[in-house]
mmCIF file of C-alpha atoms in Angstrom:
data_model
loop_
_atom_site.group_PDB
_atom_site.id
_atom_site.type_symbol
_atom_site.label_atom_id
_atom_site.label_comp_id
_atom_site.label_asym_id
_atom_site.label_seq_id
_atom_site.Cartn_x
_atom_site.Cartn_y
_atom_site.Cartn_z
ATOM 1 C CA MET A 1 175.853 90.074 109.741
ATOM 2 C CA THR A 2 174.710 92.216 106.729
ATOM 3 C CA ASN A 3 171.400 93.875 106.496
ATOM 4 C CA ARG A 4 170.492 91.517 103.549
ATOM 5 C CA VAL A 5 171.088 88.405 105.650
ATOM 6 C CA LEU A 6 169.321 89.981 108.517
ATOM 7 C CA VAL A 7 166.126 90.789 106.435
ATOM 8 C CA ILE A 8 166.218 87.245 105.068
ATOM 9 C CA LEU A 9 166.038 85.812 108.604
ATOM 10 C CA LEU A 10 163.713 88.406 109.848
ATOM 11 C CA ILE A 11 161.105 87.799 107.108
ATOM 12 C CA LEU A 12 160.182 84.172 106.604
ATOM 13 C CA SER A 13 159.643 82.944 103.131
ATOM 14 C CA ILE A 14 155.979 81.824 102.081
ATOM 15 C CA ARG A 15 155.326 79.552 99.200
ATOM 16 C CA ALA A 16 152.815 80.876 96.613
ATOM 17 C CA HIS A 17 151.713 77.482 95.048
ATOM 18 C CA GLY A 18 154.135 77.547 92.104
ATOM 19 C CA GLN A 19 152.983 80.861 90.745
ATOM 20 C CA GLN A 20 154.517 84.353 90.806
ATOM 21 C CA PRO A 21 153.476 85.640 94.246
ATOM 22 C CA THR A 22 150.914 88.448 94.234
ATOM 23 C CA PRO A 23 149.426 90.249 97.207
ATOM 24 C CA GLN A 24 146.276 88.196 96.609
ATOM 25 C CA SER A 25 148.003 84.840 96.404
ATOM 26 C CA LEU A 26 149.648 85.715 99.738
ATOM 27 C CA GLY A 27 146.267 86.520 101.309
ATOM 28 C CA PHE A 28 146.362 90.302 101.179
ATOM 29 C CA ARG A 29 143.915 92.972 99.738
ATOM 30 C CA HIS A 30 145.866 95.528 97.726
ATOM 31 C CA LEU A 31 144.305 98.854 98.117
ATOM 32 C CA THR A 32 145.402 102.202 96.689
ATOM 33 C CA THR A 33 144.594 105.755 97.658
ATOM 34 C CA THR A 34 146.191 109.267 97.142
ATOM 35 C CA TYR A 35 147.951 111.737 99.187
ATOM 36 C CA LYS A 36 149.288 114.926 97.751
ATOM 37 C CA ASN A 37 148.991 113.533 94.273
ATOM 38 C CA ASP A 38 151.088 110.488 95.382
ATOM 39 C CA GLN A 39 149.660 107.064 94.835
ATOM 40 C CA VAL A 40 149.727 105.204 98.164
ATOM 41 C CA ASP A 41 149.789 101.391 98.120
ATOM 42 C CA LEU A 42 148.563 99.441 101.202
ATOM 43 C CA LEU A 43 148.001 95.821 102.028
ATOM 44 C CA VAL A 44 145.283 94.683 104.338
ATOM 45 C CA LYS A 45 145.210 91.231 106.034
ATOM 46 C CA SER A 46 141.759 89.960 107.245
ATOM 47 C CA LYS A 47 140.626 86.568 108.607
ATOM 48 C CA LYS A 48 139.467 84.546 105.527
ATOM 49 C CA GLY A 49 135.723 84.952 105.240
ATOM 50 C CA ASP A 50 135.681 88.128 107.347
ATOM 51 C CA GLU A 51 136.911 90.612 104.774
ATOM 52 C CA LEU A 52 133.597 92.489 104.784
ATOM 53 C CA ILE A 53 132.787 92.077 108.498
ATOM 54 C CA PRO A 54 133.242 95.389 110.426
ATOM 55 C CA LYS A 55 136.351 95.284 112.667
ATOM 56 C CA PRO A 56 138.720 97.835 114.100
ATOM 57 C CA LEU A 57 141.933 98.695 112.233
ATOM 58 C CA PHE A 58 145.456 97.603 113.400
ATOM 59 C CA LEU A 59 147.984 99.690 111.444
ATOM 60 C CA PHE A 60 151.580 98.396 111.558
ATOM 61 C CA ILE A 61 154.459 100.926 110.627
ATOM 62 C CA GLN A 62 157.621 99.317 109.477
ATOM 63 C CA GLY A 63 161.103 100.605 109.944
ATOM 64 C CA SER A 64 163.359 102.505 107.754
ATOM 65 C CA LEU A 65 164.927 102.061 104.286
ATOM 66 C CA PRO A 66 163.157 101.898 100.916
ATOM 67 C CA ARG A 67 162.209 98.179 100.844
ATOM 68 C CA PRO A 68 159.245 96.731 98.951
ATOM 69 C CA LEU A 69 156.461 95.222 101.117
ATOM 70 C CA ILE A 70 156.655 92.002 99.163
ATOM 71 C CA ILE A 71 160.076 90.743 97.864
ATOM 72 C CA THR A 72 159.690 87.727 95.571
ATOM 73 C CA TYR A 73 162.432 85.037 95.450
ATOM 74 C CA ASP A 74 162.886 82.447 92.496
ATOM 75 C CA THR A 75 159.273 83.299 91.256
ATOM 76 C CA THR A 76 157.511 81.000 93.728
ATOM 77 C CA ARG A 77 158.227 82.447 97.043
ATOM 78 C CA ALA A 78 157.934 85.761 98.775
ATOM 79 C CA TYR A 79 159.346 87.096 102.144
ATOM 80 C CA ARG A 80 156.622 87.618 104.785
ATOM 81 C CA THR A 81 155.451 91.182 104.855
ATOM 82 C CA PHE A 82 154.686 91.436 108.631
ATOM 83 C CA PRO A 83 157.454 90.290 110.986
ATOM 84 C CA PHE A 84 155.060 88.419 113.190
ATOM 85 C CA ASN A 85 152.347 85.874 112.667
ATOM 86 C CA LEU A 86 148.814 87.572 112.275
ATOM 87 C CA ASP A 87 146.584 84.541 112.950
ATOM 88 C CA SER A 88 145.453 85.897 116.329
ATOM 89 C CA LEU A 89 145.349 89.601 115.377
ATOM 90 C CA VAL A 90 143.009 89.032 112.460
ATOM 91 C CA LEU A 91 140.445 87.453 114.661
ATOM 92 C CA ASP A 92 139.681 91.039 116.095
ATOM 93 C CA TYR A 93 141.182 93.386 113.544
ATOM 94 C CA HIS A 94 141.824 94.169 109.903
ATOM 95 C CA VAL A 95 145.543 94.533 109.903
ATOM 96 C CA ALA A 96 147.052 97.062 107.492
ATOM 97 C CA ILE A 97 150.614 98.138 106.331
ATOM 98 C CA ILE A 98 151.632 101.031 104.008
ATOM 99 C CA SER A 99 154.276 100.755 101.418
ATOM 100 C CA LYS A 100 157.175 103.247 101.200
ATOM 101 C CA PRO A 101 156.669 106.183 98.939
ATOM 102 C CA HIS A 102 157.575 105.684 95.297
ATOM 103 C CA ILE A 103 158.842 102.258 96.076
ATOM 104 C CA PRO A 104 157.232 99.327 94.092
ATOM 105 C CA LEU A 105 154.815 97.151 96.173
ATOM 106 C CA VAL A 106 156.250 93.901 94.660
ATOM 107 C CA THR A 107 159.878 93.458 93.491
ATOM 108 C CA ASP A 108 162.090 90.477 92.760
ATOM 109 C CA GLU A 109 165.047 90.063 95.022
ATOM 110 C CA LYS A 110 167.441 90.219 91.993
ATOM 111 C CA GLU A 111 166.359 93.805 91.363
ATOM 112 C CA LEU A 112 167.323 95.018 94.745
ATOM 113 C CA SER A 113 170.560 96.025 96.224
ATOM 114 C CA LYS A 114 172.557 93.590 98.564
ATOM 115 C CA ASP A 115 170.682 95.128 101.521
ATOM 116 C CA LEU A 116 167.317 94.560 99.742
ATOM 117 C CA ASN A 117 166.675 98.221 99.157
ATOM 118 C CA PHE A 118 165.106 99.488 96.029
ATOM 119 C CA ILE A 119 167.791 101.576 94.141
ATOM 120 C CA ASP A 120 167.566 103.798 91.164
ATOM 121 C CA SER A 121 169.001 101.959 88.162
ATOM 122 C CA ASP A 122 170.731 105.080 86.827
ATOM 123 C CA THR A 123 171.986 106.826 89.764
ATOM 124 C CA LYS A 124 172.527 103.665 91.979
ATOM 125 C CA GLN A 125 171.057 105.624 94.971
ATOM 126 C CA PHE A 126 167.720 105.751 96.645
ATOM 127 C CA PRO A 127 165.067 107.015 94.237
ATOM 128 C CA HIS A 128 164.783 110.690 94.282
ATOM 129 C CA ALA A 129 161.090 110.743 94.757
ATOM 130 C CA TYR A 130 161.559 108.537 97.758
ATOM 131 C CA GLN A 131 164.214 110.796 99.176
ATOM 132 C CA GLU A 132 161.999 113.853 98.951
ATOM 133 C CA ARG A 133 159.340 112.182 101.036
ATOM 134 C CA ASN A 134 161.404 110.297 103.424
ATOM 135 C CA TYR A 135 160.837 112.294 106.608
ATOM 136 C CA LEU A 136 158.803 112.128 109.784
ATOM 137 C CA ASP A 137 155.993 114.708 108.893
ATOM 138 C CA TYR A 138 155.283 113.339 105.480
ATOM 139 C CA TYR A 139 154.775 109.771 106.902
ATOM 140 C CA VAL A 140 152.625 111.075 109.782
ATOM 141 C CA GLU A 141 150.290 113.145 107.617
ATOM 142 C CA ARG A 142 150.235 110.371 104.791
ATOM 143 C CA ASN A 143 149.199 107.777 107.402
ATOM 144 C CA LYS A 144 146.467 110.030 108.779
ATOM 145 C CA ALA A 145 145.162 110.229 105.108
ATOM 146 C CA VAL A 146 145.295 106.436 104.754
ATOM 147 C CA ILE A 147 143.338 106.005 108.066
ATOM 148 C CA ARG A 148 140.647 108.324 106.997
ATOM 149 C CA PHE A 149 140.481 106.470 103.676
ATOM 150 C CA LEU A 150 140.110 103.081 105.460
ATOM 151 C CA GLN A 151 137.702 104.226 108.045
ATOM 152 C CA LYS A 152 135.323 105.328 105.201
ATOM 153 C CA GLN A 153 135.199 101.485 104.221
ATOM 154 C CA LYS A 154 132.147 99.735 105.617
ATOM 155 C CA TRP A 155 134.176 96.970 106.706
ATOM 156 C CA VAL A 156 136.267 99.073 109.159
ATOM 157 C CA SER A 157 135.006 99.922 112.589
ATOM 158 C CA SER A 158 135.915 103.348 113.983
ATOM 159 C CA GLU A 159 135.426 102.032 117.672
ATOM 160 C CA LYS A 160 139.150 101.395 117.987
ATOM 161 C CA LEU A 161 142.337 102.242 116.178
ATOM 162 C CA VAL A 162 145.591 100.474 117.087
ATOM 163 C CA VAL A 163 148.743 101.874 115.730
ATOM 164 C CA ALA A 164 152.060 99.925 116.049
ATOM 165 C CA GLY A 165 155.471 100.865 114.939
ATOM 166 C CA HIS A 166 158.952 99.206 114.931
ATOM 167 C CA SER A 167 162.152 101.159 115.062
ATOM 168 C CA GLU A 168 161.734 104.229 112.790
ATOM 169 C CA GLY A 169 158.102 103.180 112.552
ATOM 170 C CA SER A 170 157.802 103.657 116.281
ATOM 171 C CA THR A 171 158.658 107.385 116.022
ATOM 172 C CA ILE A 172 155.907 107.686 113.316
ATOM 173 C CA ALA A 173 153.486 105.885 115.324
ATOM 174 C CA ALA A 174 154.126 107.985 118.478
ATOM 175 C CA LYS A 175 153.847 111.368 116.657
ATOM 176 C CA LEU A 176 150.639 110.143 114.773
ATOM 177 C CA ALA A 177 149.029 108.993 118.079
ATOM 178 C CA SER A 178 149.974 112.413 119.746
ATOM 179 C CA THR A 179 148.387 114.392 116.838
ATOM 180 C CA SER A 180 145.265 112.312 115.989
ATOM 181 C CA LYS A 181 142.276 111.721 118.281
ATOM 182 C CA ASP A 182 141.496 108.624 116.309
ATOM 183 C CA VAL A 183 144.201 106.593 117.726
ATOM 184 C CA THR A 184 143.024 104.598 120.812
ATOM 185 C CA HIS A 185 146.109 102.316 121.497
ATOM 186 C CA LEU A 186 149.830 102.813 120.705
ATOM 187 C CA ILE A 187 152.408 99.989 120.431
ATOM 188 C CA TYR A 188 155.856 101.389 120.379
ATOM 189 C CA LEU A 189 158.592 98.640 119.608
ATOM 190 C CA SER A 190 162.435 99.052 119.558
ATOM 191 C CA GLY A 191 162.202 102.890 119.494
ATOM 192 C CA ASN A 192 164.372 105.381 121.123
ATOM 193 C CA PRO A 193 162.487 108.044 123.182
ATOM 194 C CA PHE A 194 165.460 110.351 122.847
ATOM 195 C CA GLY A 195 165.612 110.163 119.028
ATOM 196 C CA ARG A 196 167.655 108.801 116.136
ATOM 197 C CA ILE A 197 170.900 110.631 116.727
ATOM 198 C CA MET A 198 171.098 109.241 120.247
ATOM 199 C CA SER A 199 170.775 105.667 118.781
ATOM 200 C CA MET A 200 173.641 106.532 116.463
ATOM 201 C CA ILE A 201 175.780 107.726 119.293
ATOM 202 C CA GLU A 202 175.078 104.728 121.521
ATOM 203 C CA ARG A 203 175.816 102.378 118.632
ATOM 204 C CA SER A 204 179.122 104.055 118.028
ATOM 205 C CA ARG A 205 179.908 104.096 121.785
ATOM 206 C CA ARG A 206 179.585 100.286 121.807
ATOM 207 C CA ASN A 207 181.925 99.847 118.806
ATOM 208 C CA GLU A 208 184.457 102.507 119.230
ATOM 209 C CA THR A 209 187.984 102.283 120.606
ATOM 210 C CA ASP A 210 190.614 104.903 121.891
ATOM 211 C CA SER A 211 191.917 105.275 118.437
ATOM 212 C CA SER A 212 188.506 105.349 116.535
ATOM 213 C CA LYS A 213 186.305 107.622 118.599
ATOM 214 C CA LEU A 214 183.354 106.849 116.359
ATOM 215 C CA ALA A 215 180.888 108.962 118.407
ATOM 216 C CA GLU A 216 182.906 112.101 117.702
ATOM 217 C CA GLU A 217 182.129 111.683 114.056
ATOM 218 C CA ASP A 218 178.368 111.537 114.995
ATOM 219 C CA PHE A 219 178.583 114.749 116.793
ATOM 220 C CA VAL A 220 180.259 116.492 113.857
ATOM 221 C CA TYR A 221 177.483 115.029 111.627
ATOM 222 C CA TRP A 222 174.777 116.239 113.876
ATOM 223 C CA LYS A 223 176.233 119.806 113.849
ATOM 224 C CA SER A 224 176.050 119.685 110.006
ATOM 225 C CA VAL A 225 172.432 118.467 110.218
ATOM 226 C CA VAL A 226 171.433 121.265 112.519
ATOM 227 C CA LYS A 227 172.978 123.859 110.324
ATOM 228 C CA ASP A 228 170.605 122.717 107.482
ATOM 229 C CA PRO A 229 167.763 120.778 108.955
ATOM 230 C CA GLU A 230 165.701 121.022 105.765
ATOM 231 C CA GLY A 231 168.456 119.705 103.488
ATOM 232 C CA THR A 232 167.378 116.807 101.123
ATOM 233 C CA ALA A 233 170.716 115.985 99.405
ATOM 234 C CA GLY A 234 172.613 112.894 99.805
ATOM 235 C CA SER A 235 172.310 109.234 98.768
ATOM 236 C CA GLY A 236 171.324 107.960 102.248
ATOM 237 C CA ASP A 237 169.136 109.625 104.984
ATOM 238 C CA SER A 238 168.895 113.384 104.224
ATOM 239 C CA ASN A 239 169.413 116.125 106.828
ATOM 240 C CA ARG A 240 165.674 116.543 106.946
ATOM 241 C CA THR A 241 165.227 112.835 107.725
ATOM 242 C CA THR A 242 167.719 112.642 110.437
ATOM 243 C CA TYR A 243 166.627 115.958 112.063
ATOM 244 C CA GLN A 244 163.082 115.112 112.259
ATOM 245 C CA PHE A 245 163.550 111.523 113.556
ATOM 246 C CA SER A 246 166.090 112.860 116.150
ATOM 247 C CA ILE A 247 163.513 115.172 117.766
ATOM 248 C CA PRO A 248 162.930 113.130 120.980
ATOM 249 C CA PRO A 249 159.674 110.986 120.694
ATOM 250 C CA LEU A 250 159.253 111.346 124.450
ATOM 251 C CA ASP A 251 157.790 114.797 123.499
ATOM 252 C CA TYR A 252 155.049 112.761 121.778
ATOM 253 C CA LEU A 253 154.681 109.990 124.306
ATOM 254 C CA ASN A 254 154.385 112.331 127.197
ATOM 255 C CA LYS A 255 151.215 113.926 125.633
ATOM 256 C CA LEU A 256 149.436 110.612 125.460
ATOM 257 C CA SER A 257 146.647 109.512 127.809
ATOM 258 C CA ILE A 258 145.684 106.435 125.744
ATOM 259 C CA PRO A 259 147.064 102.927 126.581
ATOM 260 C CA VAL A 260 150.726 102.566 125.395
ATOM 261 C CA LEU A 261 152.777 99.350 125.071
ATOM 262 C CA ILE A 262 156.477 99.955 124.958
ATOM 263 C CA GLY A 263 158.480 96.751 124.016
ATOM 264 C CA TYR A 264 162.298 96.512 123.552
ATOM 265 C CA GLY A 265 165.170 94.179 123.845
ATOM 266 C CA THR A 266 167.590 94.753 126.766
ATOM 267 C CA SER A 267 170.586 94.297 124.284
ATOM 268 C CA ASP A 268 169.287 96.874 121.964
ATOM 269 C CA TYR A 269 171.227 100.192 121.866
ATOM 270 C CA CYS A 270 167.924 101.911 122.587
ATOM 271 C CA SER A 271 167.481 100.031 125.792
ATOM 272 C CA PRO A 272 168.967 102.573 128.307
ATOM 273 C CA TYR A 273 166.744 105.354 126.898
ATOM 274 C CA ASN A 274 163.561 103.198 127.254
ATOM 275 C CA ASP A 275 164.656 102.270 130.895
ATOM 276 C CA PHE A 276 165.030 105.912 131.613
ATOM 277 C CA PHE A 277 161.571 106.738 130.196
ATOM 278 C CA ARG A 278 160.167 103.900 132.171
ATOM 279 C CA VAL A 279 161.704 105.360 135.362
ATOM 280 C CA GLU A 280 160.116 108.748 134.412
ATOM 281 C CA THR A 281 156.721 107.365 133.869
ATOM 282 C CA ILE A 282 156.820 105.771 137.403
ATOM 283 C CA ARG A 283 158.047 109.110 138.874
ATOM 284 C CA GLN A 284 155.280 110.875 137.142
ATOM 285 C CA LYS A 285 152.654 108.204 138.193
ATOM 286 C CA LYS A 286 151.493 107.595 134.720
ATOM 287 C CA ASP A 287 149.443 104.544 134.627
ATOM 288 C CA ASN A 288 148.727 104.258 130.943
ATOM 289 C CA PHE A 289 152.098 102.933 129.931
ATOM 290 C CA THR A 290 153.049 99.105 129.930
ATOM 291 C CA PHE A 291 156.551 98.020 129.419
ATOM 292 C CA TYR A 292 157.656 94.697 127.960
ATOM 293 C CA THR A 293 161.265 94.068 128.232
ATOM 294 C CA TYR A 294 162.842 91.161 126.302
ATOM 295 C CA ILE A 295 165.999 90.039 128.134
ATOM 296 C CA GLY A 296 169.136 89.685 126.070
ATOM 297 C CA LEU A 297 167.378 90.439 122.857
ATOM 298 C CA ASP A 298 168.629 92.960 120.310
ATOM 299 C CA HIS A 299 166.927 95.713 118.118
ATOM 300 C CA ASN A 300 165.147 92.989 115.998
ATOM 301 C CA PHE A 301 164.482 90.666 119.036
ATOM 302 C CA PHE A 302 167.315 88.237 118.367
ATOM 303 C CA HIS A 303 169.259 86.857 121.293
ATOM 304 C CA VAL A 304 172.745 88.218 122.106
ATOM 305 C CA ASP A 305 175.017 86.151 124.346
ATOM 306 C CA LYS A 306 177.452 87.496 126.994
ATOM 307 C CA ASN A 307 180.171 87.856 124.345
ATOM 308 C CA GLY A 308 178.028 90.030 122.056
ATOM 309 C CA ASN A 309 177.320 87.187 119.580
ATOM 310 C CA THR A 310 173.864 87.317 118.031
ATOM 311 C CA ASN A 311 172.010 84.088 117.667
ATOM 312 C CA TYR A 312 169.990 84.592 114.385
ATOM 313 C CA GLU A 313 168.451 81.095 114.570
ATOM 314 C CA MET A 314 166.133 82.079 117.342
ATOM 315 C CA TYR A 315 163.299 84.042 115.931
ATOM 316 C CA ASN A 316 161.410 85.950 118.602
ATOM 317 C CA TRP A 317 159.187 88.166 116.683
ATOM 318 C CA ASP A 318 156.208 85.768 116.935
ATOM 319 C CA LYS A 319 156.507 85.915 120.724
ATOM 320 C CA VAL A 320 156.426 89.795 120.527
ATOM 321 C CA GLY A 321 153.330 89.615 118.331
ATOM 322 C CA ALA A 322 151.611 87.161 120.817
ATOM 323 C CA ASP A 323 152.456 89.583 123.604
ATOM 324 C CA VAL A 324 150.960 92.426 121.734
ATOM 325 C CA TYR A 325 147.728 90.470 121.103
ATOM 326 C CA ARG A 326 147.436 89.582 124.715
ATOM 327 C CA TRP A 327 148.138 93.082 125.929
ATOM 328 C CA LEU A 328 145.272 94.429 123.600
ATOM 329 C CA LEU A 329 142.949 91.740 125.032
ATOM 330 C CA ASN A 330 143.604 93.113 128.511
ATOM 331 C CA GLN A 331 142.760 96.692 127.403
ATOM 332 C CA ASP A 332 139.100 95.839 126.706
#
């Protein structure tokens, strides 16, 4: 299944009452701040009527690729910005999400690539400004700046700060939590504690044959990355992106004493590394980690049968979101 179809299935459509969808019509507040002279767009979801009532912040960090937060479709619908239902979370939190750097906040589906990525109309590649900023340290420091901005708002309570991330976002969340005293709870979903390159190799191992040897190509690629770890050239992820996201996040996770929830599907290619990390937390007698395993689910929490076929009709993100909310309730 292509990424385009996967995103359509992952992010459910919302009707916007016959008008061109806007953040406001979808129930969000659109706020802007700056980081290193870059405009930063963010969306905040609050319980209706509670917008100005002080509540803690729940920051969700999405995964990779230059996708707009709101993708409109046939002028009257928009894909859901968050992968899970927020009705429970907004009872206790103001929930925020930050746009990708130099990627429009709202874009029509027709203006995107087949994979729903925002592409430069001239070069047909990811925008250069996005590429220059698409690396771990930029996201971590930018997100810290956004948190400082939000915590200055009267309607944000600083008593608690929950940071959650999925896939690439889990690595950003983990490093942010390990370098910021403001973060009180971390939710790490579908991450790989051993880094991106290990995910790439594991995925290749599952698909290679005696003749293809796909993983060998990954090792060759990794050697080229290590030779030039600050390189920013290329149409996809740059060397700097791959290198920084391949530094094992377990280095960040091991520093944490705050409550951490780690959730992953057992059919995800990251699963063995999360299982190993779980074994290590038990050996080291760490009691601040909770692990939720989703049997037979993949990286995006779809079910995979014994023959390796994925059932995209079964949407499990709302169950994950409900588990996250219940876990947070138990931390109080």
